[in-house]
Short mmCIF file of C-alpha atoms in Angstrom, two decimals:
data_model
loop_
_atom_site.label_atom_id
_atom_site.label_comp_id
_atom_site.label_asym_id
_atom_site.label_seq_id
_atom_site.Cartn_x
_atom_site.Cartn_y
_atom_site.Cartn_z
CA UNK A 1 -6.75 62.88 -28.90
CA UNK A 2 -7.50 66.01 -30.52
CA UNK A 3 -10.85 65.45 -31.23
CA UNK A 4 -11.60 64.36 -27.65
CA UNK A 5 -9.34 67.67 -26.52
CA UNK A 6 -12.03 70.01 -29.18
CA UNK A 7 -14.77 67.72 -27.28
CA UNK A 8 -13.54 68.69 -23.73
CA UNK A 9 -13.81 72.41 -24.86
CA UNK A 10 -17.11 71.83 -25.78
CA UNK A 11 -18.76 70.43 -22.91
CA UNK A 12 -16.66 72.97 -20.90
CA UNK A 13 -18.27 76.01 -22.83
CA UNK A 14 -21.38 73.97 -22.76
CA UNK A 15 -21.12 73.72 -18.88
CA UNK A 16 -19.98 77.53 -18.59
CA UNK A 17 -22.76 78.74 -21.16
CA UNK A 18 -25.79 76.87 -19.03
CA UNK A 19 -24.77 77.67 -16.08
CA UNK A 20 -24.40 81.63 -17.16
CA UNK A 21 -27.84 81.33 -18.83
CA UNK A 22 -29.70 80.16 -15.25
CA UNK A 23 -27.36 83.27 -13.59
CA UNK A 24 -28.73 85.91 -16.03
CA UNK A 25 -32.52 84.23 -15.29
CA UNK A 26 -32.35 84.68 -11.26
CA UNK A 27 -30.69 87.53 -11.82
CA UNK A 28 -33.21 89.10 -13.53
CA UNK A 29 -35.84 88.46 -11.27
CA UNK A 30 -33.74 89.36 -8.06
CA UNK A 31 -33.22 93.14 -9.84
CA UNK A 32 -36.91 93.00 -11.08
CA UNK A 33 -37.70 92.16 -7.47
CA UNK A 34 -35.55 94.27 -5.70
CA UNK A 35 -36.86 97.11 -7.82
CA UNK A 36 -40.39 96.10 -7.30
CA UNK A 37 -39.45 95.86 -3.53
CA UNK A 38 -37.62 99.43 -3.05
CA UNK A 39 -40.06 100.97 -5.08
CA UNK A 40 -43.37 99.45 -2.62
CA UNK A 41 -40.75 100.16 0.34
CA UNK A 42 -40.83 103.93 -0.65
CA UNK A 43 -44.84 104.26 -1.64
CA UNK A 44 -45.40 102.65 1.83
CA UNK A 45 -43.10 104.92 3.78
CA UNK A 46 -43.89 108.42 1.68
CA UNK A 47 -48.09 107.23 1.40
CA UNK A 48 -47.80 106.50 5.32
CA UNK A 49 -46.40 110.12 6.01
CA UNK A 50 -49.03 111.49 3.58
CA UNK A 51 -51.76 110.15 5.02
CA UNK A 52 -50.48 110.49 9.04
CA UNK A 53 -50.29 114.60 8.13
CA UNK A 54 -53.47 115.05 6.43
CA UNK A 55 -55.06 113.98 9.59
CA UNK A 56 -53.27 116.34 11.63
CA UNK A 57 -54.51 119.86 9.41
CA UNK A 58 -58.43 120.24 9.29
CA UNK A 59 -61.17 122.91 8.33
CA UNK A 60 -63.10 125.10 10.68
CA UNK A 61 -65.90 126.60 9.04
CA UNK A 62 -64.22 126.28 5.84
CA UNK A 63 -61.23 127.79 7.35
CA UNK A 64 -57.68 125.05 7.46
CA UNK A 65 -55.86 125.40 9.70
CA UNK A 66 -52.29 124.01 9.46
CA UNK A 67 -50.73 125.10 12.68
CA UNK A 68 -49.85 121.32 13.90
CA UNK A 69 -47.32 120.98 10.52
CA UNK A 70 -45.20 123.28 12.47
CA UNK A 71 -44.23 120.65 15.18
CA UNK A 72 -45.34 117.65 14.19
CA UNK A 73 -42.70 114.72 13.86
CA UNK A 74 -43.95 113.77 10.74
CA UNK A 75 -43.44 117.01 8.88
CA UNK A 76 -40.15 117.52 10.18
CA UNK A 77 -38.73 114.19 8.69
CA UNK A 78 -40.13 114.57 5.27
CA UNK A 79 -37.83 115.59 2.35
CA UNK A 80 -40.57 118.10 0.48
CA UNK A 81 -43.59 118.88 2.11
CA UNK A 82 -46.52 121.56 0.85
CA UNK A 83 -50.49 121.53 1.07
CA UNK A 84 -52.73 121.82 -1.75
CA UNK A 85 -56.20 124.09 -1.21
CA UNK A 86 -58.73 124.94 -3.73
CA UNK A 87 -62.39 126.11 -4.10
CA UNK A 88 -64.85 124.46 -5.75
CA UNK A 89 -64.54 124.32 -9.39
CA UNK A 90 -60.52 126.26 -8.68
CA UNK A 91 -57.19 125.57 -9.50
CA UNK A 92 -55.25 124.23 -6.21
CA UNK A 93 -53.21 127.05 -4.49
CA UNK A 94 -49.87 126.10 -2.58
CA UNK A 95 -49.08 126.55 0.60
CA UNK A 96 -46.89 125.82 3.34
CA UNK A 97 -43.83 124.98 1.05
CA UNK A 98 -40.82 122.68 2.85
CA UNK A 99 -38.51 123.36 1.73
CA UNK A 100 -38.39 125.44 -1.18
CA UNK A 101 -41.25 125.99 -4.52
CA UNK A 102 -38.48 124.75 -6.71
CA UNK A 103 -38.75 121.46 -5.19
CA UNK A 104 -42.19 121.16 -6.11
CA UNK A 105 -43.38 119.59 -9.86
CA UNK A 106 -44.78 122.09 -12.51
CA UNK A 107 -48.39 123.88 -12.28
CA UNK A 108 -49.42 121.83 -14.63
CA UNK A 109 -48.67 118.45 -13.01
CA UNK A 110 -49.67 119.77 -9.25
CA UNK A 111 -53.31 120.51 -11.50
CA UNK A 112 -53.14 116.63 -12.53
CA UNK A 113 -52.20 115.90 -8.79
CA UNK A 114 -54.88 117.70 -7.50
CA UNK A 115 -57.41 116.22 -9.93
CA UNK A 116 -56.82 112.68 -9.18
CA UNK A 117 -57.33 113.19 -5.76
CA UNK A 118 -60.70 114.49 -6.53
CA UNK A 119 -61.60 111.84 -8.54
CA UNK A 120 -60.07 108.41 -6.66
CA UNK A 121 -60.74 110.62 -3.02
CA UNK A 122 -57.70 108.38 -1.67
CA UNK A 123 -54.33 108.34 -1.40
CA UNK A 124 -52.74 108.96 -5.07
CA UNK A 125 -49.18 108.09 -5.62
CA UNK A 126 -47.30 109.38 -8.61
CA UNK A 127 -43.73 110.24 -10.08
CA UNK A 128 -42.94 113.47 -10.89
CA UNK A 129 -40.04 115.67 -11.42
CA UNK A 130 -39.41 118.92 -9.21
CA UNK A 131 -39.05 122.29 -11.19
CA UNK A 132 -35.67 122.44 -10.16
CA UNK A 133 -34.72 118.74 -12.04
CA UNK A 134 -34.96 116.19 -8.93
CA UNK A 135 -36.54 112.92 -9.38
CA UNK A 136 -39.53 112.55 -6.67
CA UNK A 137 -42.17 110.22 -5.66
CA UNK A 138 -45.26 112.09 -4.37
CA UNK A 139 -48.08 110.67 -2.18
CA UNK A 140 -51.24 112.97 -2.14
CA UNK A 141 -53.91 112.29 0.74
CA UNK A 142 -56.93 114.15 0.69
CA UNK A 143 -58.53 116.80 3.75
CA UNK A 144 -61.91 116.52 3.80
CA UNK A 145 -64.19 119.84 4.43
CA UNK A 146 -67.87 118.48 5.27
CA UNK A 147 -68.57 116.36 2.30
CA UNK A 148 -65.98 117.61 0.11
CA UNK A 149 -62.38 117.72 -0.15
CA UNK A 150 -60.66 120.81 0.26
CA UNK A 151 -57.25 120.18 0.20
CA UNK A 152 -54.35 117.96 -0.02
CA UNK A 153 -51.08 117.27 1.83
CA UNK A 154 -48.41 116.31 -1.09
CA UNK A 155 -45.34 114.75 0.47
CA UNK A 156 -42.29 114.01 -2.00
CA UNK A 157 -39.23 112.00 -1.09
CA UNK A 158 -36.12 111.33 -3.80
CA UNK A 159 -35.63 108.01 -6.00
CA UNK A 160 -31.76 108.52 -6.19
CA UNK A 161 -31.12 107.02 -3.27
CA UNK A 162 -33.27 104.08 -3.45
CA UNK A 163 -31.89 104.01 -7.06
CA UNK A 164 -28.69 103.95 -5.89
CA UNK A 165 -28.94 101.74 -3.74
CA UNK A 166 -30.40 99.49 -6.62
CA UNK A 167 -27.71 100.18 -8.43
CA UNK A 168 -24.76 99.01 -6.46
CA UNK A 169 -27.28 95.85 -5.97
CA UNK A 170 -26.75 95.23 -10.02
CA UNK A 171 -23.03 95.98 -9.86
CA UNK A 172 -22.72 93.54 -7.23
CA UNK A 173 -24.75 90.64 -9.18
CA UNK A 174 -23.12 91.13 -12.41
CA UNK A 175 -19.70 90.70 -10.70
CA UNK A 176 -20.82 87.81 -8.82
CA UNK A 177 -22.30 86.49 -11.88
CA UNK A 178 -18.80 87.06 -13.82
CA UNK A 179 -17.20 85.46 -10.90
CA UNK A 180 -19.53 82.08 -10.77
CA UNK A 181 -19.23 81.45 -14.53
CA UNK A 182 -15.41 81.78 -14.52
CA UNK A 183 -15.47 79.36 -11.88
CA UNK A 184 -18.30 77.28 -13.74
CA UNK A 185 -15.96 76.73 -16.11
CA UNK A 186 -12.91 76.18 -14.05
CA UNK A 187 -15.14 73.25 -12.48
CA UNK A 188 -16.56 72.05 -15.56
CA UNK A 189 -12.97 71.82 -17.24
CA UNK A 190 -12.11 69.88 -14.68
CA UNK A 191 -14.97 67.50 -14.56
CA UNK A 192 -15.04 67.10 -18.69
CA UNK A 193 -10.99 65.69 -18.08
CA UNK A 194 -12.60 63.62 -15.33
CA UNK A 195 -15.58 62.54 -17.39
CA UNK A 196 -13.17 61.69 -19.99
CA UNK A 197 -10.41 59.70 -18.51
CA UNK A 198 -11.87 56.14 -19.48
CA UNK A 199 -11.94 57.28 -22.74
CA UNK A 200 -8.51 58.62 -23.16
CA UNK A 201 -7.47 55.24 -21.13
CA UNK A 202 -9.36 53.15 -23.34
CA UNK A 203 -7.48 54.95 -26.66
CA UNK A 204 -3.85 54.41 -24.50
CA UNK A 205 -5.22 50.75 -24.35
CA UNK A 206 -6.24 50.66 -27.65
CA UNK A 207 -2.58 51.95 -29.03
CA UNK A 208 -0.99 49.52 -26.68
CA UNK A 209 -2.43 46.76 -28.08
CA UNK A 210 -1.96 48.24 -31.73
CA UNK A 211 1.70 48.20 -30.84
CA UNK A 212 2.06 44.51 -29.01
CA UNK A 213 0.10 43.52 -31.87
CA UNK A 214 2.35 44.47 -34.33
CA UNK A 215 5.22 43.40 -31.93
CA UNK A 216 3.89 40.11 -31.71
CA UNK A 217 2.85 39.71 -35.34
CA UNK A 218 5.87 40.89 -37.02
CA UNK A 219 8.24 37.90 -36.82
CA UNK A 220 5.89 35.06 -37.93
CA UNK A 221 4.55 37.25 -40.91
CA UNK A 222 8.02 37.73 -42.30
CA UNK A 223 8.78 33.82 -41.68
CA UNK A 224 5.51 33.02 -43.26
CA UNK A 225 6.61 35.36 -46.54
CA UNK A 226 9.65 33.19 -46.49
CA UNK A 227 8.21 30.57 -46.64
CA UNK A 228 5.52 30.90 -49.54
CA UNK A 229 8.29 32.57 -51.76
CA UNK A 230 10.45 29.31 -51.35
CA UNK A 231 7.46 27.61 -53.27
CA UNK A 232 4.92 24.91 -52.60
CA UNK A 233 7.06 22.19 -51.43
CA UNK A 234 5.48 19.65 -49.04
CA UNK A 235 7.80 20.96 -46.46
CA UNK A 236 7.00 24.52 -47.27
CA UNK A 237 3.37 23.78 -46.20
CA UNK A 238 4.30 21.87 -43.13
CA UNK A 239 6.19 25.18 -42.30
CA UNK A 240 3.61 27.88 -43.22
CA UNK A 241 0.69 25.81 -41.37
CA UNK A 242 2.85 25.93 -38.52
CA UNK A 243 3.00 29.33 -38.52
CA UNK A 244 -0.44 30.07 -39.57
CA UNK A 245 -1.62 28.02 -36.01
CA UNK A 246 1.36 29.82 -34.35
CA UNK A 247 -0.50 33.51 -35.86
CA UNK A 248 -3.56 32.39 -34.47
CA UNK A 249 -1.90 31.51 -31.43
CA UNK A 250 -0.82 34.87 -31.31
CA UNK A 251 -3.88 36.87 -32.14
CA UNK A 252 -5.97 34.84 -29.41
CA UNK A 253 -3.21 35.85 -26.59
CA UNK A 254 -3.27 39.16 -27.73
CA UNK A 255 -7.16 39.66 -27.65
CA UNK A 256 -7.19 37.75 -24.39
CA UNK A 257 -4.37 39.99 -22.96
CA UNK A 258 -6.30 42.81 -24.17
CA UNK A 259 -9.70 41.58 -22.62
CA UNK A 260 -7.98 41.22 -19.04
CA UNK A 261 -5.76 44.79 -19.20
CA UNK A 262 -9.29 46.46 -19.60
CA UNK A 263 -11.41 44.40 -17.01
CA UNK A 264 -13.49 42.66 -19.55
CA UNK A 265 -12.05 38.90 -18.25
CA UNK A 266 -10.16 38.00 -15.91
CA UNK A 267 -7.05 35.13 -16.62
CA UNK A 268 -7.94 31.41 -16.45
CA UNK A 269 -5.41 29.86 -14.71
CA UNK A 270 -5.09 26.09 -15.27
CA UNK A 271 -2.38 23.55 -14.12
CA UNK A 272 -0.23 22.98 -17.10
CA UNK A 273 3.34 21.51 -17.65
CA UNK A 274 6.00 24.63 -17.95
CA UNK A 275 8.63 22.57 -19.70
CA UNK A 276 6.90 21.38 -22.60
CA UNK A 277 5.21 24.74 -22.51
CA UNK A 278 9.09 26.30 -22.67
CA UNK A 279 10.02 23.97 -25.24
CA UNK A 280 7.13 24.26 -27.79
CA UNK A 281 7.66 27.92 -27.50
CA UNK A 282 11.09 27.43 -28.41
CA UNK A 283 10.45 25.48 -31.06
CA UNK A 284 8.16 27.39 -33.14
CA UNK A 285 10.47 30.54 -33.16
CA UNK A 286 11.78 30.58 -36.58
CA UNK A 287 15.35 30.76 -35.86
CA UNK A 288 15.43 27.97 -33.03
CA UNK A 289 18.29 26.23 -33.99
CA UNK A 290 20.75 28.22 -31.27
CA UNK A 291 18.89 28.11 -28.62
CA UNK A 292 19.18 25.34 -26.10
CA UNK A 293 16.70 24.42 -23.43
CA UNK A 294 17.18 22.38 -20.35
CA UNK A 295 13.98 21.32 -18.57
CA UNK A 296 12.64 19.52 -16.10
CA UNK A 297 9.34 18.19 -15.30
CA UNK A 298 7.30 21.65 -13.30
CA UNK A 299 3.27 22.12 -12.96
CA UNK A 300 2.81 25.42 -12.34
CA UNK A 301 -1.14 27.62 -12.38
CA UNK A 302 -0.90 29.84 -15.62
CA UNK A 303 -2.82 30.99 -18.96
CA UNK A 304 -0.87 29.31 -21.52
CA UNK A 305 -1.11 31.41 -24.14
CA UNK A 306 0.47 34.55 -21.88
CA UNK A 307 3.13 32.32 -20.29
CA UNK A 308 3.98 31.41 -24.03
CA UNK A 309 4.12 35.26 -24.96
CA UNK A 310 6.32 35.68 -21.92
CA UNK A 311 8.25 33.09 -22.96
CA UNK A 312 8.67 34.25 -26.71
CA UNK A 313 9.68 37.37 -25.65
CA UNK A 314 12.41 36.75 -23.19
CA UNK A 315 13.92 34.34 -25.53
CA UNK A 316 13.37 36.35 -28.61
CA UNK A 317 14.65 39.17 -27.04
CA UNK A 318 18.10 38.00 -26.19
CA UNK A 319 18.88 36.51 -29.89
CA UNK A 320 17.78 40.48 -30.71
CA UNK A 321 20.26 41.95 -28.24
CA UNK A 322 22.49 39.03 -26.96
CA UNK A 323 25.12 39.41 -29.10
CA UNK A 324 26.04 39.00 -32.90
CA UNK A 325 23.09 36.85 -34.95
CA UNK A 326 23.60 32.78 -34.44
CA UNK A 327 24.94 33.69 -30.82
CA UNK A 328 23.68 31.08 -28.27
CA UNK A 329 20.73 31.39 -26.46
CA UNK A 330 20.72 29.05 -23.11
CA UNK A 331 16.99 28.30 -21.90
CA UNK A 332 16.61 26.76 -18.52
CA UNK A 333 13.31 25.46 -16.73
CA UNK A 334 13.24 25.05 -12.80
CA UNK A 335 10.62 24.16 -10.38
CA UNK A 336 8.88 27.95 -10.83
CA UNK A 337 11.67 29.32 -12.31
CA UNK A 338 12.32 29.92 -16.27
CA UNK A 339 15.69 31.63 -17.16
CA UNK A 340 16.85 33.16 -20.68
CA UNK A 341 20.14 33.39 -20.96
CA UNK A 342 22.26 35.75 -23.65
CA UNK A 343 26.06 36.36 -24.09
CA UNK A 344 25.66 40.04 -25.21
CA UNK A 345 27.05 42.95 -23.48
CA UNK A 346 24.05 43.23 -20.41
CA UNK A 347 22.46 46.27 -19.09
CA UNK A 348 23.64 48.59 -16.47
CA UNK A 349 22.27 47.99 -13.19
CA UNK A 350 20.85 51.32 -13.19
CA UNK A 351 18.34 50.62 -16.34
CA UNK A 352 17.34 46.78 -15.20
CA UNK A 353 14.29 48.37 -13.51
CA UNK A 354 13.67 50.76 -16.55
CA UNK A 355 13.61 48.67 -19.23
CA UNK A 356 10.54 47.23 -17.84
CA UNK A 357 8.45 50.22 -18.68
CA UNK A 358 6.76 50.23 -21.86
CA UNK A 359 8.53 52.08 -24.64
CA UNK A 360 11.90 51.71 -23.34
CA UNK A 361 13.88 49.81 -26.51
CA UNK A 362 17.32 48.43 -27.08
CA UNK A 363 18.06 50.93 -29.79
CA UNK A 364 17.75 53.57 -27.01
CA UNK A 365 19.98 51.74 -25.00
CA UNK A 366 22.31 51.23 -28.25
CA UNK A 367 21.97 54.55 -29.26
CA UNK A 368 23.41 55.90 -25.83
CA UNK A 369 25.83 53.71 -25.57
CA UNK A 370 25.39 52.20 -21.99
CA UNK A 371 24.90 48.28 -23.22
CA UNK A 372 23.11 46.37 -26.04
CA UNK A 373 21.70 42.98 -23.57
CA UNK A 374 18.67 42.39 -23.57
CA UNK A 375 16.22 45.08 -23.31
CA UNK A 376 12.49 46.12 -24.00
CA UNK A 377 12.66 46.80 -27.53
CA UNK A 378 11.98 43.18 -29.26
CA UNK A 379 11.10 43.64 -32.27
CA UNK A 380 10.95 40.19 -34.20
CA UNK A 381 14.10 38.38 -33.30
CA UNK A 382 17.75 38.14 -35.12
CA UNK A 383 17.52 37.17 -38.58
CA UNK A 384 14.96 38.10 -39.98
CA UNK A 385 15.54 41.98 -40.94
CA UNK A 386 12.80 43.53 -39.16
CA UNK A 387 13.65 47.33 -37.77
CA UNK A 388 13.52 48.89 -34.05
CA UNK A 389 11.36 47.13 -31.59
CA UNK A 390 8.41 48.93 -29.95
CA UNK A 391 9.27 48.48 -26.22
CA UNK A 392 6.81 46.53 -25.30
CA UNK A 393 8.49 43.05 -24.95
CA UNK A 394 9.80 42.70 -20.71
CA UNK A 395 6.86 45.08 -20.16
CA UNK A 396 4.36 41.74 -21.44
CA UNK A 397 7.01 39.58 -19.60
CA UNK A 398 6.59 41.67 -16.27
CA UNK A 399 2.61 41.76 -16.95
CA UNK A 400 2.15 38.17 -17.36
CA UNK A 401 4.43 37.40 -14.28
CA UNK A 402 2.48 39.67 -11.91
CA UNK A 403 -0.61 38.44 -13.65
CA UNK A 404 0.36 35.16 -12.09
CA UNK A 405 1.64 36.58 -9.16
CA UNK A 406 5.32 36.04 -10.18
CA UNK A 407 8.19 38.36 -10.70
CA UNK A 408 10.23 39.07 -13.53
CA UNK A 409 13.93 40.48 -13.17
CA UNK A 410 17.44 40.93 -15.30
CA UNK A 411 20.70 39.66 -13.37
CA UNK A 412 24.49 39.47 -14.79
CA UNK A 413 25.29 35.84 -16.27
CA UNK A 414 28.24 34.19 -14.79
CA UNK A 415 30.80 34.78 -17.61
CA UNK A 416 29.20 37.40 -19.01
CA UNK A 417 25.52 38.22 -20.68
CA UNK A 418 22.22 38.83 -18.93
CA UNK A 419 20.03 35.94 -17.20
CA UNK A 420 16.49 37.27 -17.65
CA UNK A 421 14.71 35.54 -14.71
CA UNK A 422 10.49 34.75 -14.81
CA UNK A 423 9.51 33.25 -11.62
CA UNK A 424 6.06 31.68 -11.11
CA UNK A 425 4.40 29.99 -8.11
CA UNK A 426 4.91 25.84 -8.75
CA UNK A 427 2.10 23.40 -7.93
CA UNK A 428 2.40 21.47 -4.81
CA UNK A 429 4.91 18.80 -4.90
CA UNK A 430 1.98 16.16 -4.67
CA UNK A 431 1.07 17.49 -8.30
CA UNK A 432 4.35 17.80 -10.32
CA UNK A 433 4.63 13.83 -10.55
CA UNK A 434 1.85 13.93 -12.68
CA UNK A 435 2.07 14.88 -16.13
CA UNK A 436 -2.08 16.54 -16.50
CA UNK A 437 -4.32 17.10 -13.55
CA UNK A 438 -7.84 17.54 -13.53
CA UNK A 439 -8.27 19.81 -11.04
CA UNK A 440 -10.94 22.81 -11.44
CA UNK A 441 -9.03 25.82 -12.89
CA UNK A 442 -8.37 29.10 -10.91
CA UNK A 443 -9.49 32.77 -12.08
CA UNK A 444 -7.17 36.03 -11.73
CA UNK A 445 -8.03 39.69 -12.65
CA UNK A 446 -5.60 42.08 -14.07
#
């Protein structure tokens, strides 16, 4: 469980760590292309005013006049506005400053200005800093005199908005980002536990059957050490052959149990005599001798090796929790009806249900002090001095009878004790004079 708990984490900081990987990619390229966009956005807009107000100054006989800047709609909307005009072979002079000189870069860089619009004689955009600090981007469009140009219109506008603007873009993506992960791995937590619910089933499967095993196995092991310490007597070898078909017995109901609990088979049902089924049963427990069974002939559709388990553990159960070891143990087979009955102190009504459930055991019961009849836990049967059962016995005995679409229920004994009741669908009446049939077999899932 732990290691399937340290897997879960994995795959969830697995799922989280992909998924903020592919977040950090897009966004990436949505800042790289939102800068890339703002910053085109702003070369268009500051260019287009450039190039609009170089059109509206010209030269007259080498005169330039720059009377229409003074109303035109262009030069009233732009943030820093001033014209460049040299001579041939001169430094550029400045005039017609908006707003202020301050706002307009360095000599030196209006020189560097000035030049590459001499030498590309097009619109030159650049970034420059004002003298006063501010961050600007500049478009310079050339005025042509004749066949020369004799001036330029420089038009700044600021990047702190546009970077701010950007900004708050970022802020917003790396909080959205935060926020998908988180929930990334929220939703990949919750998938891993879905994704791994067949496995943890399959390991609550796989310590069930550990534990019915055991349950199961426990008795006959201890009967079988019996009997090889007693020695190799002819009798002693009858005994321990016995049990070693009864183990195998055992081991094939508890695979095929196993098999149909996880879907792997379903249960072949075949018509098969209950009472010498019952009686067989009895027989090979290893402290038989006081338990009585009445039967009469019954055919009913069952797995014999599960109706045997059932069996075994109804009847084993009450010489566990019936009363004081040797106390009788009354067995009784009906048309579709098998009954186990004990002379021990019985169960509240309240538990009957409960001790159904796997894990509920006698010494629970014992331990509480609400009745010591026949309950979940049990074990291996009186007598032979194994310890607590493991709760698993009337949980096989209710799993076998719904497997075969019967019911399984405790009700007080006449007298005193506990009757623990299996009831199973009987054959026809047509087929219970007969003793075998050869009828084709049914099929039942879990």
């Amino acid at each position: 469980m732990a290691r399937l708990r340290r897997t879960r984490r994995l795959m969830t900081l697995l799922f989280a760590s992909t998924t903020a990987a592919c977040l950090v990619v897009l966004a990436t390229v949505a800042i790289r292309i939102d800068a890339g966009s703002r910053r085109s956005g702003l070369d268009h807009e500051v260019g287009n005013r450039a190039v609009g107000l170089s059109r509206a100054v010209w030269f007259d006989a080498g005169t330039l006049h720059l009377e229409p800047l003074r109303e035109d709609e262009l030069a009233q909307g732009a943030q820093v506005l001033a014209v460049l005009h040299a001579a041939p072979g001169e430094s550029p002079s400045v005039r017609n400053v908006v707003p202020a000189r301050s706002a307009l870069p360095d000599q030196d860089r209006l020189d560097e200005i000035w030049r590459s619009v001499l030498e590309e004689q097009d619109t030159v955009l650049v970034s420059a800093p004002s003298t006063d600090g501010g961050r600007l981007r500049w478009a310079a469009a050339s005025v042509w005199d004749d066949d020369r140009i004799g001036a330029a219109v420089l038009v700044g506008t600021e990047l702190a908005r546009s970077e701010r603007d950007h900004d708050v873009l970022v802020r917003w993506l790396a909080l959205g980002c935060t926020a998908l992960v988180c929930c990334a791995a929220a939703v990949g937590h919750l998938l891993s536990g879905r994704a791994m619910r067949p496995a943890l089933r399959g390991l609550g499967q796989q310590e069930q059957f550990l534990a019915e095993a055991a349950h199961e196995l426990r008795t006959p092991l201890a009967t079988l050490r019996l009997v090889v310490e007693r020695g190799g007597s002819s009798g002693s070898s009858d005994e321990a052959l016995r049990l070693v078909d009864r183990l195998s017995r055992l081991v094939t109901g508890l695979l095929a149990r196993a098999r149909v609990e996880a879907g792997a088979q379903r249960a072949e049902l075949v018509p098969l005599r209950l009472d010498q089924l019952v009686e067989t049963t009895v027989e090979e427990l290893p402290d038989h001798e006081g338990v009585t069974v009445s039967s009469q002939p019954v055919v009913v559709l069952g797995d014999p090796d599960l109706l045997a388990q059932a069996v075994r553990n109804l009847v084993e159960n009450a010489q566990r929790h019936g009363g004081p070891a040797g106390a009788p143990v009354e067995v009784t087979v009906a048309p579709g009806l098998v009954t186990v009955r004990d002379h021990g102190a019985g169960v509240p009504l309240a538990d009957r249900e409960r001790v159904f459930a796997r894990g509920v055991t006698g010494e629970s019961e014992t331990a509480s002090g609400t009745g010591t009849g026949a309950v979940a836990g049990t074990g291996a049967g009186a007598g032979t001095g194994a310890g607590a059962g493991t709760g698993a016995g009337l949980a096989i005995v209710r799993w076998v009878a719904e497997l075969h679409h019967g019911t399984a229920h405790l009700a007080d004994a006449p007298g005193g004790g506990l009757i623990a009741e299996l009831r199973l669908p009987a054959e026809p009446a047509a087929r219970t004079s007969s003793s075998s049939s050869h009828e084709r077999p049914g099929t039942v899932g879990a």
